[in-house]
């Protein structure tokens, strides 16, 4: 009997052109695709028409299949002999529970491979015109979950992180945003520190709100997830480097898999 395998594949941050060549190649051969909410639906059209497409939810406020159930689906489909693509937004090993899925596959004796993806943590700031490092402004960055900020004993050490790195990139931070801003200020970050929140980055929906730690809470109140938060002096570079906002909507809408990519338009 044919032996199945699971590929944990990063779909990239939203712009379908940011999926890797290897990921796309596997998607085009997939017999089963198990995907999350943040995966651009355009990518699903790349799978063979006969492929089984299984949506497993995920994302705050959305109905989510328990992780054990998702693991069970991956294991069962692979045991049927299928080529399974587990397609996840961004990179599968950055806040994507890809590590847990790999552990479950290992424990079940199911072969797997990991295909890294372009994480929203780096791509979304880039599309907003914010380099995470810069020779004069930032020598370090950290990617942090904002999801746990409200816990009595959060696993993120805000006291140390607040000033230990130049640029903070916070994923899943919108729900606890006022709390996070409070922690950063309480632990020594200047109220004048520039902050950006970018919603649906790298897509035609991309929306950016900019302020400082002193005034960003009210400005951010209009936003809904998914949002990447960037805190640090590099945010100020956006004033000059906001290249993606300058592209015409029609150019942003071009499907790079079937047409030309925005960046190679004259
Ligand atoms: C569960 S994490 C998954 C991260 C993913 N594995 C990655 O590497 O990008 C989901 C969070 O990623 C961020 N995110 C993912 N795609 C985004 C996008 N296109 N625009 C803004 N934020 C995004 C948001 O903070 C969202 O709450």
PDB file of C-alpha atoms and ligand atoms in Angstrom:
ATOM      1  CA  UNK A   1       0.000   0.000   0.000  1.00  0.00           C
ATOM      2  CA  UNK A   2       1.176   3.554  -0.789  1.00  0.00           C
ATOM      3  CA  UNK A   3       2.746   5.228   2.237  1.00  0.00           C
ATOM      4  CA  UNK A   4       1.327   8.593   3.236  1.00  0.00           C
ATOM      5  CA  UNK A   5       3.251  11.623   4.395  1.00  0.00           C
ATOM      6  CA  UNK A   6       2.420  14.973   5.966  1.00  0.00           C
ATOM      7  CA  UNK A   7       4.074  18.198   4.813  1.00  0.00           C
ATOM      8  CA  UNK A   8       3.802  21.050   7.314  1.00  0.00           C
ATOM      9  CA  UNK A   9       3.839  23.939   4.855  1.00  0.00           C
ATOM     10  CA  UNK A  10       3.971  27.688   5.429  1.00  0.00           C
ATOM     11  CA  UNK A  11       1.519  29.531   3.187  1.00  0.00           C
ATOM     12  CA  UNK A  12       3.147  32.915   3.789  1.00  0.00           C
ATOM     13  CA  UNK A  13       1.533  36.013   5.244  1.00  0.00           C
ATOM     14  CA  UNK A  14      -1.275  36.679   2.743  1.00  0.00           C
ATOM     15  CA  UNK A  15       0.193  37.790  -0.605  1.00  0.00           C
ATOM     16  CA  UNK A  16       0.127  34.452  -2.486  1.00  0.00           C
ATOM     17  CA  UNK A  17       3.367  35.426  -4.227  1.00  0.00           C
ATOM     18  CA  UNK A  18       5.146  35.013  -0.893  1.00  0.00           C
ATOM     19  CA  UNK A  19       4.563  31.265  -0.699  1.00  0.00           C
ATOM     20  CA  UNK A  20       7.769  29.314  -1.315  1.00  0.00           C
ATOM     21  CA  UNK A  21       8.405  27.420  -4.567  1.00  0.00           C
ATOM     22  CA  UNK A  22       8.730  24.172  -2.587  1.00  0.00           C
ATOM     23  CA  UNK A  23       5.422  24.785  -0.774  1.00  0.00           C
ATOM     24  CA  UNK A  24       3.582  25.523  -4.013  1.00  0.00           C
ATOM     25  CA  UNK A  25       5.061  22.448  -5.693  1.00  0.00           C
ATOM     26  CA  UNK A  26       3.742  20.245  -2.867  1.00  0.00           C
ATOM     27  CA  UNK A  27       0.352  21.976  -2.829  1.00  0.00           C
ATOM     28  CA  UNK A  28      -0.008  21.233  -6.551  1.00  0.00           C
ATOM     29  CA  UNK A  29       0.550  17.514  -5.790  1.00  0.00           C
ATOM     30  CA  UNK A  30      -1.558  17.351  -2.619  1.00  0.00           C
ATOM     31  CA  UNK A  31      -4.256  14.738  -2.157  1.00  0.00           C
ATOM     32  CA  UNK A  32      -5.439  16.292   1.094  1.00  0.00           C
ATOM     33  CA  UNK A  33      -5.078  19.933   2.174  1.00  0.00           C
ATOM     34  CA  UNK A  34      -5.734  20.789   5.822  1.00  0.00           C
ATOM     35  CA  UNK A  35      -5.774  24.582   6.208  1.00  0.00           C
ATOM     36  CA  UNK A  36      -6.293  27.428   8.665  1.00  0.00           C
ATOM     37  CA  UNK A  37      -8.217  30.701   8.568  1.00  0.00           C
ATOM     38  CA  UNK A  38      -5.232  32.906   7.707  1.00  0.00           C
ATOM     39  CA  UNK A  39      -4.359  30.980   4.538  1.00  0.00           C
ATOM     40  CA  UNK A  40      -5.197  33.032   1.422  1.00  0.00           C
ATOM     41  CA  UNK A  41      -8.055  31.139  -0.347  1.00  0.00           C
ATOM     42  CA  UNK A  42      -6.390  31.864  -3.712  1.00  0.00           C
ATOM     43  CA  UNK A  43      -3.740  29.297  -2.759  1.00  0.00           C
ATOM     44  CA  UNK A  44      -6.316  26.546  -2.285  1.00  0.00           C
ATOM     45  CA  UNK A  45      -7.143  26.792  -5.994  1.00  0.00           C
ATOM     46  CA  UNK A  46      -3.603  25.573  -6.672  1.00  0.00           C
ATOM     47  CA  UNK A  47      -4.343  22.123  -5.220  1.00  0.00           C
ATOM     48  CA  UNK A  48      -5.618  19.497  -7.705  1.00  0.00           C
ATOM     49  CA  UNK A  49      -9.402  19.751  -8.116  1.00  0.00           C
ATOM     50  CA  UNK A  50      -9.794  16.211  -6.732  1.00  0.00           C
ATOM     51  CA  UNK A  51      -7.895  17.028  -3.533  1.00  0.00           C
ATOM     52  CA  UNK A  52      -9.805  16.872  -0.279  1.00  0.00           C
ATOM     53  CA  UNK A  53      -9.825  20.335   1.332  1.00  0.00           C
ATOM     54  CA  UNK A  54     -10.373  20.409   5.087  1.00  0.00           C
ATOM     55  CA  UNK A  55     -10.796  23.701   6.957  1.00  0.00           C
ATOM     56  CA  UNK A  56      -9.838  23.394  10.607  1.00  0.00           C
ATOM     57  CA  UNK A  57     -10.481  26.996  11.690  1.00  0.00           C
ATOM     58  CA  UNK A  58      -8.100  28.644  14.133  1.00  0.00           C
ATOM     59  CA  UNK A  59      -7.773  32.306  14.905  1.00  0.00           C
ATOM     60  CA  UNK A  60      -9.066  34.233  17.873  1.00  0.00           C
ATOM     61  CA  UNK A  61     -12.841  34.395  18.091  1.00  0.00           C
ATOM     62  CA  UNK A  62     -13.287  31.675  15.465  1.00  0.00           C
ATOM     63  CA  UNK A  63     -14.551  28.188  16.068  1.00  0.00           C
ATOM     64  CA  UNK A  64     -11.465  26.057  16.285  1.00  0.00           C
ATOM     65  CA  UNK A  65     -11.106  22.305  16.119  1.00  0.00           C
ATOM     66  CA  UNK A  66      -9.263  21.075  19.216  1.00  0.00           C
ATOM     67  CA  UNK A  67      -5.581  20.515  18.410  1.00  0.00           C
ATOM     68  CA  UNK A  68      -5.905  16.783  19.202  1.00  0.00           C
ATOM     69  CA  UNK A  69      -8.612  16.517  16.557  1.00  0.00           C
ATOM     70  CA  UNK A  70      -6.426  18.271  13.967  1.00  0.00           C
ATOM     71  CA  UNK A  71      -3.551  15.926  14.839  1.00  0.00           C
ATOM     72  CA  UNK A  72      -5.977  13.007  14.457  1.00  0.00           C
ATOM     73  CA  UNK A  73      -7.035  14.162  10.973  1.00  0.00           C
ATOM     74  CA  UNK A  74      -3.413  14.479   9.813  1.00  0.00           C
ATOM     75  CA  UNK A  75      -2.510  11.032  11.151  1.00  0.00           C
ATOM     76  CA  UNK A  76      -5.634   9.336   9.753  1.00  0.00           C
ATOM     77  CA  UNK A  77      -5.251  10.876   6.262  1.00  0.00           C
ATOM     78  CA  UNK A  78      -1.568   9.947   6.090  1.00  0.00           C
ATOM     79  CA  UNK A  79      -2.378   6.390   7.188  1.00  0.00           C
ATOM     80  CA  UNK A  80      -4.793   6.177   4.250  1.00  0.00           C
ATOM     81  CA  UNK A  81      -1.705   6.663   2.083  1.00  0.00           C
ATOM     82  CA  UNK A  82      -2.313  10.302   1.091  1.00  0.00           C
ATOM     83  CA  UNK A  83       0.092  13.132   0.416  1.00  0.00           C
ATOM     84  CA  UNK A  84      -1.182  15.558   3.042  1.00  0.00           C
ATOM     85  CA  UNK A  85      -0.340  19.266   2.948  1.00  0.00           C
ATOM     86  CA  UNK A  86      -0.948  20.911   6.303  1.00  0.00           C
ATOM     87  CA  UNK A  87      -1.115  24.521   5.162  1.00  0.00           C
ATOM     88  CA  UNK A  88      -0.590  27.186   7.801  1.00  0.00           C
ATOM     89  CA  UNK A  89      -0.462  30.971   7.647  1.00  0.00           C
ATOM     90  CA  UNK A  90       3.052  32.435   7.680  1.00  0.00           C
ATOM     91  CA  UNK A  91       5.613  29.967   8.984  1.00  0.00           C
ATOM     92  CA  UNK A  92       4.390  26.708  10.548  1.00  0.00           C
ATOM     93  CA  UNK A  93       6.866  26.869  13.435  1.00  0.00           C
ATOM     94  CA  UNK A  94       6.159  30.465  14.497  1.00  0.00           C
ATOM     95  CA  UNK A  95       3.105  30.559  16.747  1.00  0.00           C
ATOM     96  CA  UNK A  96       1.459  28.065  14.432  1.00  0.00           C
ATOM     97  CA  UNK A  97       1.472  24.971  16.663  1.00  0.00           C
ATOM     98  CA  UNK A  98       3.455  23.275  13.912  1.00  0.00           C
ATOM     99  CA  UNK A  99       5.834  21.944  16.561  1.00  0.00           C
ATOM    100  CA  UNK A 100       2.979  20.193  18.345  1.00  0.00           C
ATOM    101  CA  UNK A 101       1.734  18.694  15.088  1.00  0.00           C
ATOM    102  CA  UNK A 102       5.215  17.434  14.240  1.00  0.00           C
ATOM    103  CA  UNK A 103       5.471  15.848  17.699  1.00  0.00           C
ATOM    104  CA  UNK A 104       2.100  14.124  17.237  1.00  0.00           C
ATOM    105  CA  UNK A 105       3.137  12.799  13.807  1.00  0.00           C
ATOM    106  CA  UNK A 106       6.428  11.541  15.222  1.00  0.00           C
ATOM    107  CA  UNK A 107       4.637   9.779  18.081  1.00  0.00           C
ATOM    108  CA  UNK A 108       2.250   8.153  15.596  1.00  0.00           C
ATOM    109  CA  UNK A 109       5.091   7.015  13.335  1.00  0.00           C
ATOM    110  CA  UNK A 110       3.838   9.142  10.420  1.00  0.00           C
ATOM    111  CA  UNK A 111       6.623  10.560   8.209  1.00  0.00           C
ATOM    112  CA  UNK A 112       6.636  14.337   7.870  1.00  0.00           C
ATOM    113  CA  UNK A 113       8.599  17.221   6.391  1.00  0.00           C
ATOM    114  CA  UNK A 114       8.544  20.917   7.255  1.00  0.00           C
ATOM    115  CA  UNK A 115       8.456  23.608   4.567  1.00  0.00           C
ATOM    116  CA  UNK A 116       9.131  26.961   6.230  1.00  0.00           C
ATOM    117  CA  UNK A 117       7.070  29.955   5.211  1.00  0.00           C
ATOM    118  CA  UNK A 118       7.521  33.713   5.123  1.00  0.00           C
ATOM    119  CA  UNK A 119       6.242  34.740   8.531  1.00  0.00           C
ATOM    120  CA  UNK A 120       3.894  37.685   9.012  1.00  0.00           C
ATOM    121  CA  UNK A 121       6.329  38.738  11.747  1.00  0.00           C
ATOM    122  CA  UNK A 122       8.820  39.891   9.117  1.00  0.00           C
ATOM    123  CA  UNK A 123       6.739  40.280   5.945  1.00  0.00           C
ATOM    124  CA  UNK A 124       3.939  42.448   7.330  1.00  0.00           C
ATOM    125  CA  UNK A 125       6.293  45.133   8.713  1.00  0.00           C
ATOM    126  CA  UNK A 126       8.233  44.994   5.413  1.00  0.00           C
ATOM    127  CA  UNK A 127       5.061  45.700   3.392  1.00  0.00           C
ATOM    128  CA  UNK A 128       4.303  48.588   5.764  1.00  0.00           C
ATOM    129  CA  UNK A 129       7.740  50.065   5.029  1.00  0.00           C
ATOM    130  CA  UNK A 130       9.285  49.109   8.390  1.00  0.00           C
ATOM    131  CA  UNK A 131      12.685  47.354   8.380  1.00  0.00           C
ATOM    132  CA  UNK A 132      13.010  45.400  11.651  1.00  0.00           C
ATOM    133  CA  UNK A 133      16.730  46.129  11.862  1.00  0.00           C
ATOM    134  CA  UNK A 134      18.623  49.192  10.712  1.00  0.00           C
ATOM    135  CA  UNK A 135      22.261  50.102  11.230  1.00  0.00           C
ATOM    136  CA  UNK A 136      21.442  53.286  13.123  1.00  0.00           C
ATOM    137  CA  UNK A 137      18.135  52.425  14.767  1.00  0.00           C
ATOM    138  CA  UNK A 138      17.853  48.734  15.647  1.00  0.00           C
ATOM    139  CA  UNK A 139      20.343  45.908  16.181  1.00  0.00           C
ATOM    140  CA  UNK A 140      17.849  43.378  17.513  1.00  0.00           C
ATOM    141  CA  UNK A 141      14.238  42.313  17.349  1.00  0.00           C
ATOM    142  CA  UNK A 142      12.018  39.862  19.186  1.00  0.00           C
ATOM    143  CA  UNK A 143       8.802  38.196  18.066  1.00  0.00           C
ATOM    144  CA  UNK A 144       6.374  37.904  20.952  1.00  0.00           C
ATOM    145  CA  UNK A 145       2.883  36.544  21.488  1.00  0.00           C
ATOM    146  CA  UNK A 146       0.439  39.079  22.912  1.00  0.00           C
ATOM    147  CA  UNK A 147      -2.084  36.357  23.557  1.00  0.00           C
ATOM    148  CA  UNK A 148      -0.841  35.565  27.033  1.00  0.00           C
ATOM    149  CA  UNK A 149      -0.443  39.106  28.370  1.00  0.00           C
ATOM    150  CA  UNK A 150      -3.676  38.861  30.353  1.00  0.00           C
ATOM    151  CA  UNK A 151      -2.696  35.663  32.184  1.00  0.00           C
ATOM    152  CA  UNK A 152      -1.871  35.928  35.896  1.00  0.00           C
ATOM    153  CA  UNK A 153       1.502  34.334  35.152  1.00  0.00           C
ATOM    154  CA  UNK A 154       2.270  35.128  31.518  1.00  0.00           C
ATOM    155  CA  UNK A 155       5.104  33.106  30.000  1.00  0.00           C
ATOM    156  CA  UNK A 156       6.401  36.285  28.315  1.00  0.00           C
ATOM    157  CA  UNK A 157       8.817  38.183  30.556  1.00  0.00           C
ATOM    158  CA  UNK A 158       7.685  41.722  29.686  1.00  0.00           C
ATOM    159  CA  UNK A 159       9.867  43.234  32.411  1.00  0.00           C
ATOM    160  CA  UNK A 160      13.020  42.033  30.678  1.00  0.00           C
ATOM    161  CA  UNK A 161      11.856  42.151  27.062  1.00  0.00           C
ATOM    162  CA  UNK A 162      10.535  45.714  27.127  1.00  0.00           C
ATOM    163  CA  UNK A 163      13.988  47.277  26.936  1.00  0.00           C
ATOM    164  CA  UNK A 164      16.226  44.284  26.101  1.00  0.00           C
ATOM    165  CA  UNK A 165      15.610  44.456  22.349  1.00  0.00           C
ATOM    166  CA  UNK A 166      15.318  47.443  20.034  1.00  0.00           C
ATOM    167  CA  UNK A 167      12.291  46.311  17.996  1.00  0.00           C
ATOM    168  CA  UNK A 168       9.374  44.318  19.378  1.00  0.00           C
ATOM    169  CA  UNK A 169       7.081  42.482  16.966  1.00  0.00           C
ATOM    170  CA  UNK A 170       3.916  41.332  18.674  1.00  0.00           C
ATOM    171  CA  UNK A 171       1.563  38.796  17.096  1.00  0.00           C
ATOM    172  CA  UNK A 172      -1.948  38.137  18.418  1.00  0.00           C
ATOM    173  CA  UNK A 173      -1.620  41.344  20.405  1.00  0.00           C
ATOM    174  CA  UNK A 174      -4.795  43.264  19.614  1.00  0.00           C
ATOM    175  CA  UNK A 175      -7.102  41.855  22.283  1.00  0.00           C
ATOM    176  CA  UNK A 176      -4.650  42.664  25.074  1.00  0.00           C
ATOM    177  CA  UNK A 177      -3.199  45.754  23.414  1.00  0.00           C
ATOM    178  CA  UNK A 178      -3.888  48.321  26.171  1.00  0.00           C
ATOM    179  CA  UNK A 179      -2.469  45.867  28.707  1.00  0.00           C
ATOM    180  CA  UNK A 180       0.673  45.344  26.609  1.00  0.00           C
ATOM    181  CA  UNK A 181       1.228  49.091  26.149  1.00  0.00           C
ATOM    182  CA  UNK A 182       0.860  49.488  29.925  1.00  0.00           C
ATOM    183  CA  UNK A 183       3.479  46.795  30.539  1.00  0.00           C
ATOM    184  CA  UNK A 184       5.969  48.330  28.077  1.00  0.00           C
ATOM    185  CA  UNK A 185       5.612  51.765  29.701  1.00  0.00           C
ATOM    186  CA  UNK A 186       5.769  50.329  33.217  1.00  0.00           C
ATOM    187  CA  UNK A 187       8.978  48.488  32.346  1.00  0.00           C
ATOM    188  CA  UNK A 188      10.877  51.459  30.989  1.00  0.00           C
ATOM    189  CA  UNK A 189      10.008  51.981  27.343  1.00  0.00           C
ATOM    190  CA  UNK A 190       9.677  55.687  26.564  1.00  0.00           C
ATOM    191  CA  UNK A 191       6.153  57.044  25.897  1.00  0.00           C
ATOM    192  CA  UNK A 192       7.628  58.657  22.753  1.00  0.00           C
ATOM    193  CA  UNK A 193       8.491  55.241  21.238  1.00  0.00           C
ATOM    194  CA  UNK A 194       6.899  54.907  17.776  1.00  0.00           C
ATOM    195  CA  UNK A 195       4.351  52.087  17.327  1.00  0.00           C
ATOM    196  CA  UNK A 196       2.616  50.682  14.233  1.00  0.00           C
ATOM    197  CA  UNK A 197      -0.299  48.289  13.972  1.00  0.00           C
ATOM    198  CA  UNK A 198      -0.728  46.635  10.593  1.00  0.00           C
ATOM    199  CA  UNK A 199      -3.921  44.753   9.757  1.00  0.00           C
ATOM    200  CA  UNK A 200      -4.121  42.176   6.942  1.00  0.00           C
ATOM    201  CA  UNK A 201      -0.586  43.035   5.897  1.00  0.00           C
ATOM    202  CA  UNK A 202       0.675  42.069   2.416  1.00  0.00           C
ATOM    203  CA  UNK A 203      -2.905  41.939   1.062  1.00  0.00           C
ATOM    204  CA  UNK A 204      -5.009  44.551  -0.712  1.00  0.00           C
ATOM    205  CA  UNK A 205      -6.784  45.059   2.642  1.00  0.00           C
ATOM    206  CA  UNK A 206      -3.583  46.214   4.344  1.00  0.00           C
ATOM    207  CA  UNK A 207      -4.272  49.010   6.824  1.00  0.00           C
ATOM    208  CA  UNK A 208      -1.687  50.692   9.060  1.00  0.00           C
ATOM    209  CA  UNK A 209      -2.168  52.819  12.164  1.00  0.00           C
ATOM    210  CA  UNK A 210       0.847  54.679  13.568  1.00  0.00           C
ATOM    211  CA  UNK A 211       1.397  56.540  16.840  1.00  0.00           C
ATOM    212  CA  UNK A 212       3.538  56.467  19.952  1.00  0.00           C
ATOM    213  CA  UNK A 213       3.196  54.427  23.136  1.00  0.00           C
ATOM    214  CA  UNK A 214       1.593  57.558  24.623  1.00  0.00           C
ATOM    215  CA  UNK A 215      -1.294  57.845  22.151  1.00  0.00           C
ATOM    216  CA  UNK A 216      -1.610  54.536  20.260  1.00  0.00           C
ATOM    217  CA  UNK A 217      -4.314  52.880  22.385  1.00  0.00           C
ATOM    218  CA  UNK A 218      -7.128  55.179  21.207  1.00  0.00           C
ATOM    219  CA  UNK A 219      -5.880  55.110  17.608  1.00  0.00           C
ATOM    220  CA  UNK A 220      -5.804  51.282  17.611  1.00  0.00           C
ATOM    221  CA  UNK A 221      -9.368  50.945  18.862  1.00  0.00           C
ATOM    222  CA  UNK A 222     -10.737  50.969  15.277  1.00  0.00           C
ATOM    223  CA  UNK A 223      -8.824  47.809  14.292  1.00  0.00           C
ATOM    224  CA  UNK A 224      -9.863  44.154  14.238  1.00  0.00           C
ATOM    225  CA  UNK A 225      -7.491  41.143  13.999  1.00  0.00           C
ATOM    226  CA  UNK A 226      -5.309  39.959  12.370  1.00  0.00           C
ATOM    227  CA  UNK A 227      -2.803  42.623  13.339  1.00  0.00           C
ATOM    228  CA  UNK A 228       0.983  42.738  13.671  1.00  0.00           C
ATOM    229  CA  UNK A 229       2.244  45.298  16.197  1.00  0.00           C
ATOM    230  CA  UNK A 230       5.706  46.825  15.782  1.00  0.00           C
ATOM    231  CA  UNK A 231       7.258  48.863  18.602  1.00  0.00           C
ATOM    232  CA  UNK A 232      10.543  50.721  18.147  1.00  0.00           C
ATOM    233  CA  UNK A 233      12.369  53.579  16.454  1.00  0.00           C
ATOM    234  CA  UNK A 234      12.374  51.781  13.072  1.00  0.00           C
ATOM    235  CA  UNK A 235       8.629  52.501  12.781  1.00  0.00           C
ATOM    236  CA  UNK A 236       9.542  56.119  11.955  1.00  0.00           C
ATOM    237  CA  UNK A 237      11.175  54.945   8.686  1.00  0.00           C
ATOM    238  CA  UNK A 238       7.710  54.131   7.382  1.00  0.00           C
ATOM    239  CA  UNK A 239       7.131  57.824   6.675  1.00  0.00           C
ATOM    240  CA  UNK A 240       9.560  57.513   3.768  1.00  0.00           C
ATOM    241  CA  UNK A 241       9.493  53.770   2.974  1.00  0.00           C
ATOM    242  CA  UNK A 242       5.762  52.984   2.738  1.00  0.00           C
ATOM    243  CA  UNK A 243       6.153  51.468  -0.742  1.00  0.00           C
ATOM    244  CA  UNK A 244       3.182  49.076  -0.740  1.00  0.00           C
ATOM    245  CA  UNK A 245       0.624  51.767   0.167  1.00  0.00           C
ATOM    246  CA  UNK A 246       1.765  53.626  -2.950  1.00  0.00           C
ATOM    247  CA  UNK A 247       0.782  50.810  -5.317  1.00  0.00           C
ATOM    248  CA  UNK A 248      -2.543  51.168  -7.096  1.00  0.00           C
ATOM    249  CA  UNK A 249      -5.249  48.822  -5.838  1.00  0.00           C
ATOM    250  CA  UNK A 250      -5.455  47.189  -9.270  1.00  0.00           C
ATOM    251  CA  UNK A 251      -1.756  46.347  -9.043  1.00  0.00           C
ATOM    252  CA  UNK A 252      -2.092  44.919  -5.504  1.00  0.00           C
ATOM    253  CA  UNK A 253      -4.952  42.751  -6.739  1.00  0.00           C
ATOM    254  CA  UNK A 254      -2.932  41.039  -9.474  1.00  0.00           C
ATOM    255  CA  UNK A 255      -2.769  37.334  -8.680  1.00  0.00           C
ATOM    256  CA  UNK A 256       0.975  36.625  -8.768  1.00  0.00           C
ATOM    257  CA  UNK A 257       0.412  32.919  -9.407  1.00  0.00           C
ATOM    258  CA  UNK A 258      -1.481  33.603 -12.602  1.00  0.00           C
ATOM    259  CA  UNK A 259      -0.315  37.061 -13.558  1.00  0.00           C
ATOM    260  CA  UNK A 260       2.525  39.414 -12.847  1.00  0.00           C
ATOM    261  CA  UNK A 261       3.561  40.350  -9.339  1.00  0.00           C
ATOM    262  CA  UNK A 262       3.082  43.912  -8.025  1.00  0.00           C
ATOM    263  CA  UNK A 263       6.783  44.332  -7.376  1.00  0.00           C
ATOM    264  CA  UNK A 264       7.709  43.773 -11.012  1.00  0.00           C
ATOM    265  CA  UNK A 265       5.218  46.291 -12.340  1.00  0.00           C
ATOM    266  CA  UNK A 266       6.948  49.386 -13.720  1.00  0.00           C
TER     267      UNK A 266
HETATM  268  C1  LIG B   1      -1.532  32.144  15.307  1.00  0.00           C
HETATM  269  S1  LIG B   1      -0.467  33.414  14.753  1.00  0.00           S
HETATM  270  C2  LIG B   1       0.233  32.606  13.355  1.00  0.00           C
HETATM  271  C3  LIG B   1       1.483  33.271  12.853  1.00  0.00           C
HETATM  272  C4  LIG B   1       2.033  32.625  11.610  1.00  0.00           C
HETATM  273  N1  LIG B   1       2.478  31.284  11.859  1.00  0.00           N
HETATM  274  C5  LIG B   1       3.163  33.424  10.974  1.00  0.00           C
HETATM  275  O1  LIG B   1       4.312  32.992  10.950  1.00  0.00           O
HETATM  276  O2  LIG B   1       2.864  34.516  10.450  1.00  0.00           O
HETATM  277  C6  LIG B   1      -1.650  34.503  14.033  1.00  0.00           C
HETATM  278  C7  LIG B   1      -1.217  35.974  14.137  1.00  0.00           C
HETATM  279  O3  LIG B   1      -0.294  36.290  13.113  1.00  0.00           O
HETATM  280  C8  LIG B   1      -0.466  37.636  12.731  1.00  0.00           C
HETATM  281  N2  LIG B   1      -0.784  37.682  11.297  1.00  0.00           N
HETATM  282  C9  LIG B   1      -0.744  36.649  10.442  1.00  0.00           C
HETATM  283  N3  LIG B   1      -0.982  37.076   9.171  1.00  0.00           N
HETATM  284  C10 LIG B   1      -1.176  38.411   9.250  1.00  0.00           C
HETATM  285  C11 LIG B   1      -1.432  39.425   8.292  1.00  0.00           C
HETATM  286  N4  LIG B   1      -1.540  39.158   6.981  1.00  0.00           N
HETATM  287  N5  LIG B   1      -1.554  40.707   8.720  1.00  0.00           N
HETATM  288  C12 LIG B   1      -1.438  41.010  10.022  1.00  0.00           C
HETATM  289  N6  LIG B   1      -1.199  40.096  10.974  1.00  0.00           N
HETATM  290  C13 LIG B   1      -1.047  38.816  10.596  1.00  0.00           C
HETATM  291  C14 LIG B   1      -1.551  38.223  13.600  1.00  0.00           C
HETATM  292  O4  LIG B   1      -0.931  38.781  14.738  1.00  0.00           O
HETATM  293  C15 LIG B   1      -2.329  36.983  13.959  1.00  0.00           C
HETATM  294  O5  LIG B   1      -3.075  37.174  15.136  1.00  0.00           O
END
